[in-house]
Tab-separated table of C-alpha atoms in Angstrom:
chain	number	residue	atom	x	y	z
A	12	MET	CA	13.621	63.802	-19.042
A	13	ARG	CA	12.837	62.676	-23.047
A	14	ARG	CA	13.905	59.313	-23.913
A	15	ILE	CA	16.832	60.471	-26.353
A	16	SER	CA	16.074	57.992	-29.206
A	17	THR	CA	18.177	57.270	-32.275
A	18	PRO	CA	17.077	60.249	-34.843
A	19	VAL	CA	15.615	59.536	-38.321
A	20	ARG	CA	15.411	61.356	-40.801
A	21	VAL	CA	11.894	61.366	-43.208
A	22	GLY	CA	12.313	62.810	-46.151
A	23	ASN	CA	13.148	66.728	-44.940
A	24	VAL	CA	11.810	65.908	-41.778
A	25	MET	CA	14.301	64.242	-38.578
A	26	LEU	CA	12.142	62.585	-35.863
A	27	GLY	CA	13.558	61.382	-32.845
A	28	GLY	CA	16.982	62.710	-30.824
A	29	ASN	CA	15.933	65.567	-30.085
A	30	ALA	CA	13.880	66.484	-32.968
A	31	PRO	CA	10.470	68.137	-32.089
A	32	ILE	CA	7.444	65.100	-31.282
A	33	ILE	CA	6.381	65.171	-35.399
A	34	ILE	CA	2.782	64.871	-35.821
A	35	GLN	CA	1.287	62.473	-38.539
A	36	SER	CA	-1.227	61.440	-39.917
A	37	MET	CA	-3.196	58.654	-42.738
A	38	THR	CA	-5.396	59.725	-46.361
A	39	ASN	CA	-8.455	58.058	-46.192
A	40	THR	CA	-8.913	58.477	-49.733
A	41	ASP	CA	-8.534	55.853	-52.474
A	42	THR	CA	-4.361	56.230	-53.274
A	43	ALA	CA	-5.328	55.270	-57.067
A	44	ASP	CA	-7.599	58.221	-57.261
A	45	ILE	CA	-4.786	61.278	-58.040
A	46	ASP	CA	-6.887	63.693	-57.523
A	47	SER	CA	-8.005	62.937	-53.821
A	48	THR	CA	-5.625	61.619	-52.599
A	49	VAL	CA	-3.363	65.096	-53.686
A	50	HIS	CA	-6.050	67.280	-52.230
A	51	GLN	CA	-5.929	65.628	-49.215
A	52	ILE	CA	-2.146	65.455	-48.074
A	53	LEU	CA	-2.337	69.174	-49.373
A	54	GLU	CA	-4.988	69.935	-46.766
A	55	LEU	CA	-3.850	67.486	-44.277
A	56	SER	CA	-0.290	69.210	-44.338
A	57	ASN	CA	-1.943	72.757	-44.364
A	58	ALA	CA	-3.063	72.152	-41.233
A	59	GLY	CA	-0.405	71.155	-39.590
A	60	SER	CA	0.629	67.518	-39.941
A	61	GLU	CA	4.133	66.504	-40.826
A	62	MET	CA	4.207	63.574	-42.573
A	63	VAL	CA	1.230	61.913	-43.965
A	64	ARG	CA	0.948	58.142	-45.320
A	65	ILE	CA	-0.909	56.389	-47.555
A	66	THR	CA	-2.441	53.407	-48.518
A	67	VAL	CA	-0.393	51.701	-51.380
A	68	ASP	CA	-2.343	48.169	-51.404
A	69	ARG	CA	-2.808	46.863	-55.364
A	70	PRO	CA	-1.215	47.848	-58.241
A	71	GLU	CA	-2.993	50.619	-59.053
A	72	SER	CA	-2.004	53.074	-56.204
A	73	ALA	CA	0.992	51.806	-56.849
A	74	GLU	CA	1.025	53.385	-60.122
A	75	ALA	CA	-0.350	56.336	-59.244
A	76	VAL	CA	2.075	57.560	-56.003
A	77	PRO	CA	4.838	59.078	-58.853
A	78	GLN	CA	2.254	61.285	-59.954
A	79	ILE	CA	0.691	62.195	-56.758
A	80	VAL	CA	4.300	62.786	-55.170
A	81	GLU	CA	5.518	64.570	-58.919
A	82	ARG	CA	2.429	67.004	-57.863
A	83	VAL	CA	2.258	67.829	-53.682
A	84	ARG	CA	5.991	68.669	-53.669
A	85	LYS	CA	4.841	71.843	-56.369
A	86	PHE	CA	3.388	73.279	-53.144
A	87	SER	CA	4.828	71.197	-50.336
A	88	PRO	CA	7.936	69.376	-49.041
A	89	VAL	CA	5.630	67.450	-46.611
A	90	PRO	CA	7.443	63.125	-46.430
A	91	ILE	CA	5.236	60.518	-48.169
A	92	ILE	CA	4.530	57.357	-46.302
A	93	GLY	CA	3.390	53.846	-47.651
A	94	ASP	CA	1.342	52.070	-46.130
A	95	PHE	CA	1.626	48.026	-47.024
A	96	HIS	CA	0.658	45.255	-46.083
A	97	PHE	CA	-0.026	41.317	-47.207
A	98	ASN	CA	2.035	42.452	-50.151
A	99	GLY	CA	4.283	45.020	-49.744
A	100	HIS	CA	7.170	43.036	-50.734
A	101	ILE	CA	5.579	42.698	-54.626
A	102	LEU	CA	4.741	46.350	-55.058
A	103	LEU	CA	7.806	47.971	-53.660
A	104	LYS	CA	9.553	45.506	-55.935
A	105	LYS	CA	7.826	45.421	-58.554
A	106	TYR	CA	7.503	49.134	-59.196
A	107	PRO	CA	10.862	50.678	-58.379
A	108	ASP	CA	9.561	54.445	-58.912
A	109	MET	CA	7.219	54.261	-56.766
A	110	ALA	CA	9.751	52.228	-53.899
A	111	LYS	CA	11.966	55.766	-55.003
A	112	CYS	CA	9.355	58.744	-54.568
A	113	LEU	CA	8.113	57.654	-50.795
A	114	ASP	CA	9.517	59.081	-48.403
A	115	LYS	CA	9.427	56.264	-45.658
A	116	TYR	CA	7.440	52.371	-45.671
A	117	ARG	CA	4.379	51.774	-42.655
A	118	ILE	CA	5.730	47.622	-42.128
A	119	ASN	CA	3.128	45.036	-40.576
A	120	PRO	CA	5.208	42.424	-39.987
A	121	GLY	CA	1.715	40.235	-38.829
A	122	ASN	CA	0.404	40.258	-42.124
A	123	ILE	CA	3.219	39.678	-44.431
A	124	GLY	CA	3.748	35.684	-44.274
A	125	ARG	CA	4.305	33.102	-42.144
A	126	GLY	CA	7.086	31.491	-41.088
A	127	GLU	CA	9.292	30.762	-43.554
A	128	LYS	CA	7.731	32.914	-45.685
A	129	ARG	CA	7.311	36.028	-43.500
A	130	ASP	CA	11.333	36.304	-43.466
A	131	SER	CA	11.144	36.072	-47.017
A	132	HIS	CA	8.881	38.520	-47.961
A	133	PHE	CA	9.983	40.536	-44.844
A	134	GLU	CA	13.701	40.246	-46.227
A	135	THR	CA	12.327	41.852	-49.358
A	136	ILE	CA	10.955	44.568	-47.970
A	137	LEU	CA	14.151	44.938	-46.127
A	138	GLU	CA	16.157	44.834	-49.411
A	139	MET	CA	14.318	47.593	-51.322
A	140	ALA	CA	14.384	50.096	-47.330
A	141	GLN	CA	18.063	49.307	-47.977
A	142	LYS	CA	18.340	49.962	-52.081
A	143	TYR	CA	16.733	53.198	-51.786
A	144	LYS	CA	17.987	53.951	-48.506
A	145	LYS	CA	14.283	54.780	-46.864
A	146	PRO	CA	13.628	55.013	-43.421
A	147	ILE	CA	10.692	51.915	-42.231
A	148	ARG	CA	8.509	51.717	-39.203
A	149	ILE	CA	7.825	48.251	-38.059
A	150	GLY	CA	4.324	48.852	-36.638
A	151	VAL	CA	2.921	45.948	-34.668
A	152	ASN	CA	-0.390	46.159	-34.372
A	153	GLY	CA	-2.587	43.713	-31.721
A	154	GLY	CA	-5.344	43.802	-34.461
A	155	SER	CA	-3.151	42.058	-36.949
A	156	LEU	CA	-0.742	40.234	-34.350
A	157	ASP	CA	0.707	36.874	-35.707
A	158	PRO	CA	-1.696	33.776	-34.527
A	159	GLU	CA	0.610	30.847	-34.048
A	160	LEU	CA	2.704	32.890	-32.303
A	161	LEU	CA	-0.535	34.218	-30.107
A	162	ALA	CA	-2.209	30.244	-29.963
A	163	GLU	CA	1.810	29.467	-28.866
A	164	LYS	CA	1.867	30.980	-25.918
A	165	MET	CA	-2.048	31.119	-24.809
A	166	ASP	CA	-1.896	27.442	-24.721
A	167	LYS	CA	1.564	27.256	-22.994
A	168	ASN	CA	0.393	30.014	-20.080
A	169	ARG	CA	-3.238	27.872	-19.747
A	170	MET	CA	-0.711	24.525	-19.282
A	171	GLN	CA	0.944	26.607	-16.131
A	172	LYS	CA	-0.231	25.981	-12.597
A	173	THR	CA	-0.943	29.646	-11.835
A	174	PRO	CA	-1.692	31.087	-15.156
A	175	ARG	CA	-1.188	34.441	-16.246
A	176	SER	CA	-3.893	36.446	-17.935
A	177	ASP	CA	-4.682	36.947	-21.847
A	178	THR	CA	-4.116	40.152	-21.048
A	179	GLU	CA	-0.686	39.925	-20.188
A	180	ILE	CA	-0.487	37.344	-22.433
A	181	PHE	CA	-0.885	39.200	-25.170
A	182	GLU	CA	1.020	41.991	-24.516
A	183	GLU	CA	3.540	40.217	-23.619
A	184	THR	CA	4.039	38.441	-27.780
A	185	LEU	CA	3.388	41.929	-29.058
A	186	GLN	CA	6.109	43.619	-27.349
A	187	GLU	CA	8.118	40.022	-27.834
A	188	SER	CA	6.830	40.168	-31.610
A	189	ALA	CA	8.094	44.125	-32.296
A	190	LEU	CA	11.276	43.506	-30.590
A	191	ALA	CA	11.841	40.339	-32.656
A	192	SER	CA	11.566	42.083	-35.804
A	193	LEU	CA	13.697	45.251	-34.336
A	194	ALA	CA	15.968	42.485	-34.474
A	195	PHE	CA	15.709	40.612	-37.591
A	196	ALA	CA	15.780	44.295	-39.294
A	197	GLU	CA	18.897	45.040	-38.216
A	198	SER	CA	20.629	41.373	-38.504
A	199	PHE	CA	19.953	42.297	-42.402
A	200	GLY	CA	21.795	45.662	-41.986
A	201	ILE	CA	19.451	47.983	-41.744
A	202	PRO	CA	20.907	50.638	-38.940
A	203	LEU	CA	19.054	51.782	-35.852
A	204	SER	CA	18.926	55.392	-37.953
A	205	GLN	CA	16.580	53.701	-40.199
A	206	MET	CA	13.925	52.343	-38.164
A	207	VAL	CA	10.519	53.691	-35.996
A	208	ILE	CA	9.016	51.113	-33.821
A	209	SER	CA	5.291	51.175	-33.025
A	210	ALA	CA	2.757	48.476	-31.139
A	211	LYS	CA	-0.427	49.795	-31.270
A	212	VAL	CA	-3.644	48.315	-29.610
A	213	SER	CA	-6.857	49.872	-29.083
A	214	GLU	CA	-6.612	49.536	-25.291
A	215	VAL	CA	-5.646	53.205	-23.215
A	216	THR	CA	-4.225	50.833	-20.300
A	217	SER	CA	-1.937	48.351	-22.814
A	218	LEU	CA	-0.976	50.738	-25.356
A	219	ILE	CA	1.269	52.316	-22.183
A	220	ARG	CA	2.260	49.778	-20.469
A	221	ILE	CA	3.433	48.151	-23.689
A	222	HIS	CA	5.396	51.113	-24.132
A	223	ARG	CA	7.157	51.649	-20.542
A	224	PHE	CA	8.458	47.941	-22.180
A	225	LEU	CA	10.098	48.675	-25.680
A	226	ALA	CA	11.490	52.262	-24.481
A	227	ASP	CA	13.501	50.176	-21.555
A	228	ARG	CA	14.661	48.007	-23.954
A	229	THR	CA	15.958	50.026	-27.140
A	230	GLN	CA	16.611	53.055	-28.769
A	231	VAL	CA	14.740	52.845	-31.685
A	232	ALA	CA	12.340	56.190	-32.371
A	233	ILE	CA	9.277	55.405	-30.854
A	234	HIS	CA	5.719	55.717	-33.314
A	235	LEU	CA	2.852	56.620	-30.923
A	236	GLY	CA	-0.833	55.952	-31.320
A	237	LEU	CA	-4.025	53.877	-31.031
A	238	THR	CA	-4.912	51.238	-33.458
A	239	GLU	CA	-8.491	52.316	-32.883
A	240	ALA	CA	-9.174	55.650	-31.360
A	241	GLY	CA	-13.213	56.309	-32.005
A	242	GLY	CA	-14.813	59.123	-32.677
A	243	GLY	CA	-15.966	61.620	-30.856
A	244	LEU	CA	-15.111	62.849	-27.475
A	245	SER	CA	-14.553	58.647	-26.902
A	246	GLY	CA	-11.916	59.575	-29.718
A	247	ILE	CA	-10.340	62.342	-28.493
A	248	ILE	CA	-10.290	61.201	-24.657
A	249	SER	CA	-8.924	57.877	-25.245
A	250	SER	CA	-6.135	59.537	-28.115
A	251	THR	CA	-5.555	62.327	-24.995
A	252	SER	CA	-5.060	60.000	-22.207
A	253	GLY	CA	-2.993	57.312	-23.841
A	254	LEU	CA	-0.686	59.563	-25.364
A	255	SER	CA	-0.407	62.177	-22.555
A	256	VAL	CA	1.077	59.663	-19.433
A	257	LEU	CA	3.505	58.282	-22.492
A	258	LEU	CA	4.878	61.617	-23.270
A	259	LEU	CA	5.116	63.240	-20.277
A	260	GLU	CA	7.144	60.386	-18.887
A	261	GLY	CA	9.131	61.262	-21.772
A	262	ILE	CA	8.239	58.475	-24.255
A	263	GLY	CA	6.903	58.971	-28.448
A	264	ASP	CA	9.079	61.245	-30.853
A	265	THR	CA	5.955	60.971	-33.310
A	266	ILE	CA	2.557	60.699	-33.017
A	267	ARG	CA	-1.022	59.805	-35.028
A	268	VAL	CA	-4.549	60.563	-34.095
A	269	SER	CA	-6.655	57.732	-34.778
A	270	TYR	CA	-9.270	59.113	-34.355
A	271	THR	CA	-13.110	58.360	-36.820
A	272	PRO	CA	-15.034	61.232	-38.266
A	273	SER	CA	-18.299	61.804	-38.580
A	274	SER	CA	-19.865	62.346	-41.504
A	275	GLY	CA	-18.833	65.299	-43.151
A	276	GLU	CA	-16.972	65.703	-40.660
A	277	SER	CA	-13.056	66.895	-41.970
A	278	ARG	CA	-9.835	64.452	-42.107
A	279	ILE	CA	-8.346	66.839	-40.470
A	280	GLN	CA	-9.244	66.719	-37.366
A	281	GLU	CA	-7.505	64.406	-36.311
A	282	VAL	CA	-4.433	66.570	-36.533
A	283	ARG	CA	-5.987	69.177	-33.974
A	284	ILE	CA	-6.130	66.999	-31.748
A	285	ALA	CA	-3.091	66.118	-32.340
A	286	ARG	CA	-1.455	69.622	-32.388
A	287	GLU	CA	-3.937	70.536	-28.978
A	288	ILE	CA	-1.947	67.288	-26.975
A	289	LEU	CA	0.961	68.815	-27.679
A	290	GLN	CA	0.430	72.155	-27.183
A	291	SER	CA	-1.704	71.281	-23.912
A	292	LEU	CA	1.050	69.395	-22.399
A	293	GLU	CA	3.565	72.810	-23.413
A	294	LEU	CA	5.736	69.880	-25.226
A	295	ARG	CA	4.911	72.146	-28.587
A	296	THR	CA	3.294	75.757	-29.428
A	297	PHE	CA	1.700	75.821	-32.795
A	298	PHE	CA	-1.439	78.754	-31.386
A	299	PRO	CA	-1.581	81.642	-28.932
A	300	LYS	CA	-3.446	80.326	-25.635
A	301	ILE	CA	-6.329	81.455	-24.945
A	302	THR	CA	-7.621	80.593	-21.384
A	303	SER	CA	-12.043	81.379	-20.668
A	304	CYS	CA	-14.147	80.317	-18.112
A	305	PRO	CA	-17.397	77.946	-18.867
A	306	GLY	CA	-19.636	80.847	-17.544
A	307	CYS	CA	-21.914	80.107	-14.611
A	308	GLY	CA	-25.252	81.902	-13.195
A	309	ARG	CA	-22.718	85.603	-12.815
A	310	THR	CA	-22.530	85.015	-16.754
A	311	THR	CA	-26.449	85.445	-17.908
A	312	GLY	CA	-27.012	85.296	-21.212
A	313	ASN	CA	-24.778	84.517	-24.339
A	314	HIS	CA	-22.781	87.128	-25.443
A	315	PHE	CA	-19.486	86.147	-23.507
A	316	GLN	CA	-20.091	82.476	-25.014
A	317	GLU	CA	-20.318	84.042	-27.782
A	318	PHE	CA	-16.891	86.662	-27.488
A	319	SER	CA	-15.406	84.493	-26.620
A	320	GLU	CA	-15.823	82.281	-29.814
A	321	LYS	CA	-15.556	85.384	-31.994
A	322	ILE	CA	-12.049	86.244	-30.950
A	323	ARG	CA	-10.823	82.536	-30.688
A	324	GLN	CA	-12.020	82.822	-34.883
A	325	GLU	CA	-10.289	86.682	-34.722
A	326	VAL	CA	-6.962	84.703	-33.351
A	327	THR	CA	-7.256	81.717	-35.997
A	328	ALA	CA	-7.943	84.165	-39.261
A	329	ARG	CA	-4.639	87.058	-37.768
A	330	LEU	CA	-2.628	83.879	-36.409
A	331	PRO	CA	-1.147	83.381	-40.099
A	332	LYS	CA	0.384	87.403	-40.666
A	333	TRP	CA	1.500	87.595	-37.103
A	334	LYS	CA	3.533	84.567	-37.539
A	335	GLN	CA	5.219	86.589	-41.195
A	336	ASN	CA	4.931	89.950	-39.161
A	337	PHE	CA	5.646	89.062	-34.779
A	338	PRO	CA	7.791	85.637	-35.239
A	339	GLY	CA	6.932	83.936	-32.098
A	340	SER	CA	3.122	85.907	-31.392
A	341	GLU	CA	1.501	81.682	-31.390
A	342	LYS	CA	3.112	81.618	-27.890
A	343	LEU	CA	0.766	84.700	-27.044
A	344	LYS	CA	-1.332	84.337	-23.527
A	345	ILE	CA	-5.141	85.845	-24.010
A	346	ALA	CA	-7.349	85.463	-21.797
A	347	VAL	CA	-11.013	86.021	-22.194
A	348	MET	CA	-12.807	85.482	-18.630
A	349	GLY	CA	-16.806	86.155	-17.507
A	350	CYS	CA	-17.336	87.066	-14.435
A	351	ILE	CA	-15.170	88.668	-11.001
A	352	VAL	CA	-14.221	85.710	-9.147
A	353	ASN	CA	-11.736	84.956	-11.135
A	354	GLY	CA	-11.955	87.129	-14.099
A	355	PRO	CA	-9.733	90.059	-12.946
A	356	GLY	CA	-6.246	87.314	-11.342
A	357	GLU	CA	-6.423	85.643	-14.600
A	358	ALA	CA	-6.762	88.842	-17.155
A	359	ARG	CA	-3.765	90.234	-15.091
A	360	SER	CA	-2.173	86.608	-15.522
A	361	ALA	CA	-2.076	86.950	-19.401
A	362	ASP	CA	0.127	88.457	-21.591
A	363	ILE	CA	-3.165	91.046	-22.619
A	364	GLY	CA	-7.081	89.356	-21.717
A	365	ILE	CA	-10.034	91.023	-21.095
A	366	PHE	CA	-12.823	90.563	-18.248
A	367	PHE	CA	-16.401	91.220	-18.729
A	368	PRO	CA	-17.556	91.866	-14.189
A	369	GLY	CA	-21.086	89.985	-14.486
A	370	ARG	CA	-24.753	90.870	-15.316
A	371	GLY	CA	-23.499	93.637	-17.577
A	372	GLU	CA	-21.842	91.545	-19.038
A	373	GLY	CA	-21.295	92.679	-22.752
A	374	LYS	CA	-22.155	96.177	-22.033
A	375	VAL	CA	-18.911	96.080	-18.897
A	376	ALA	CA	-15.013	95.952	-20.148
A	377	GLU	CA	-12.156	96.036	-18.684
A	378	ILE	CA	-8.211	94.906	-20.747
A	379	TYR	CA	-5.326	93.646	-19.557
A	380	GLY	CA	-2.417	94.028	-20.699
A	381	ASP	CA	1.338	93.568	-18.922
A	382	GLY	CA	-0.373	92.032	-15.396
A	383	GLU	CA	-2.173	96.122	-15.320
A	384	LYS	CA	-5.809	97.278	-16.807
A	385	ILE	CA	-5.397	99.293	-20.030
A	386	CYS	CA	-8.756	100.745	-19.636
A	387	ASN	CA	-12.869	100.495	-18.764
A	388	ILE	CA	-15.008	100.163	-21.686
A	389	SER	CA	-18.510	100.511	-21.458
A	390	GLY	CA	-21.488	100.303	-23.869
A	391	GLU	CA	-19.083	100.223	-27.068
A	392	GLU	CA	-20.818	98.254	-29.615
A	393	ASN	CA	-17.465	97.101	-31.304
A	394	ILE	CA	-15.560	95.416	-28.110
A	395	SER	CA	-13.811	92.675	-29.684
A	396	GLU	CA	-12.830	95.727	-32.754
A	397	ILE	CA	-11.471	97.553	-29.420
A	398	PHE	CA	-9.529	94.376	-27.626
A	399	PHE	CA	-7.938	92.796	-30.959
A	400	SER	CA	-6.466	96.583	-31.034
A	401	PHE	CA	-4.472	96.672	-27.820
A	402	VAL	CA	-4.111	92.708	-29.041
A	403	GLU	CA	-2.806	94.229	-32.343
A	404	GLU	CA	0.271	96.491	-30.133
A	405	TYR	CA	1.147	94.122	-27.406
A	406	LEU	CA	2.465	92.230	-30.767
A	407	GLN	CA	4.572	95.440	-32.064
A	408	LYS	CA	5.500	95.841	-28.570
A	409	ARG	CA	6.582	92.367	-27.803
A	410	PHE	CA	8.011	90.688	-30.116
A	411	ILE	CA	10.318	92.009	-33.058
A	412	LYS	CA	8.988	92.828	-36.201
A	413	LYS	CA	10.225	91.753	-39.625
């Protein structure tokens, strides 16, 4: 059962409560470079990011924000979040146009000062959020946890007769810091409906333990994500492992995959990973499910793999039109199978499927729809065209055309 948190409105998007789990991302452009930042915000939004965060780290970036928002709004209503560290209290107060036009502020209590200065700086940010009615994400990070608080707790623990592990003390400090910051904001007058909490670390097991603790102790909406997931296969697996456990336990209202793109790899990869996580857990549906086998010794040659990839590319190309003409078509289940072992069963189980019986692969195929065989194909050069003609027929039959 999903944890029901306090709903928070961010621009035109609702997160928390009974709202769908929201995907967000962050630009890696210099925010002062207006053209490149606008381009990347729109690229991320078009890929499926429902909120986009930008760095606001110096006067030049703060001055650029109103122009960025104005230009993005000509094409997209995607909420734009300002990411503040160290000097957020200064920038938010000095640049009111920037503070007004952002849809949310992201702050990190661990790096906005120490002691009385910290409280004063935090209050300034809260004052701006209150003045402009902006939600805030209080983001406590393992890498920027208050060092004085952590050192104090570590020293105290070492003096105990039976000290606990450093990991336990670290996690406890992170949790306490997050809850103390929430309490501080609430005492200042910020309602729960204007707050989001996150407590990010790079270790999957710590992420899970920390957020289970927070979910039990507050109704504030939770932002999930590793601080740094890494890149390549490791980054994908780390994010999937950590987020999936918590999401299946009903914890989390918005997610971000902090994936490190390789050289030349698009920033939108993190959005694709987030969508795949939510879809694989059946929490949201974005794209028709395509089941395909990995191939084995019964599927000699590479025709089956090429055909499977061609189907994915074709579905991607046709989906925007399908969504317009056939609402709900993103829930379509397609099977592309390569041999006699599981092929017939998977093809029958899908809404529509194609099955290559084995060593005649590429020359012989069977097409199924709604659990029944539709036809056999033999020796055809345009099997994919024939298959998609049946897919289009199926869509027209099952989904109401606008």
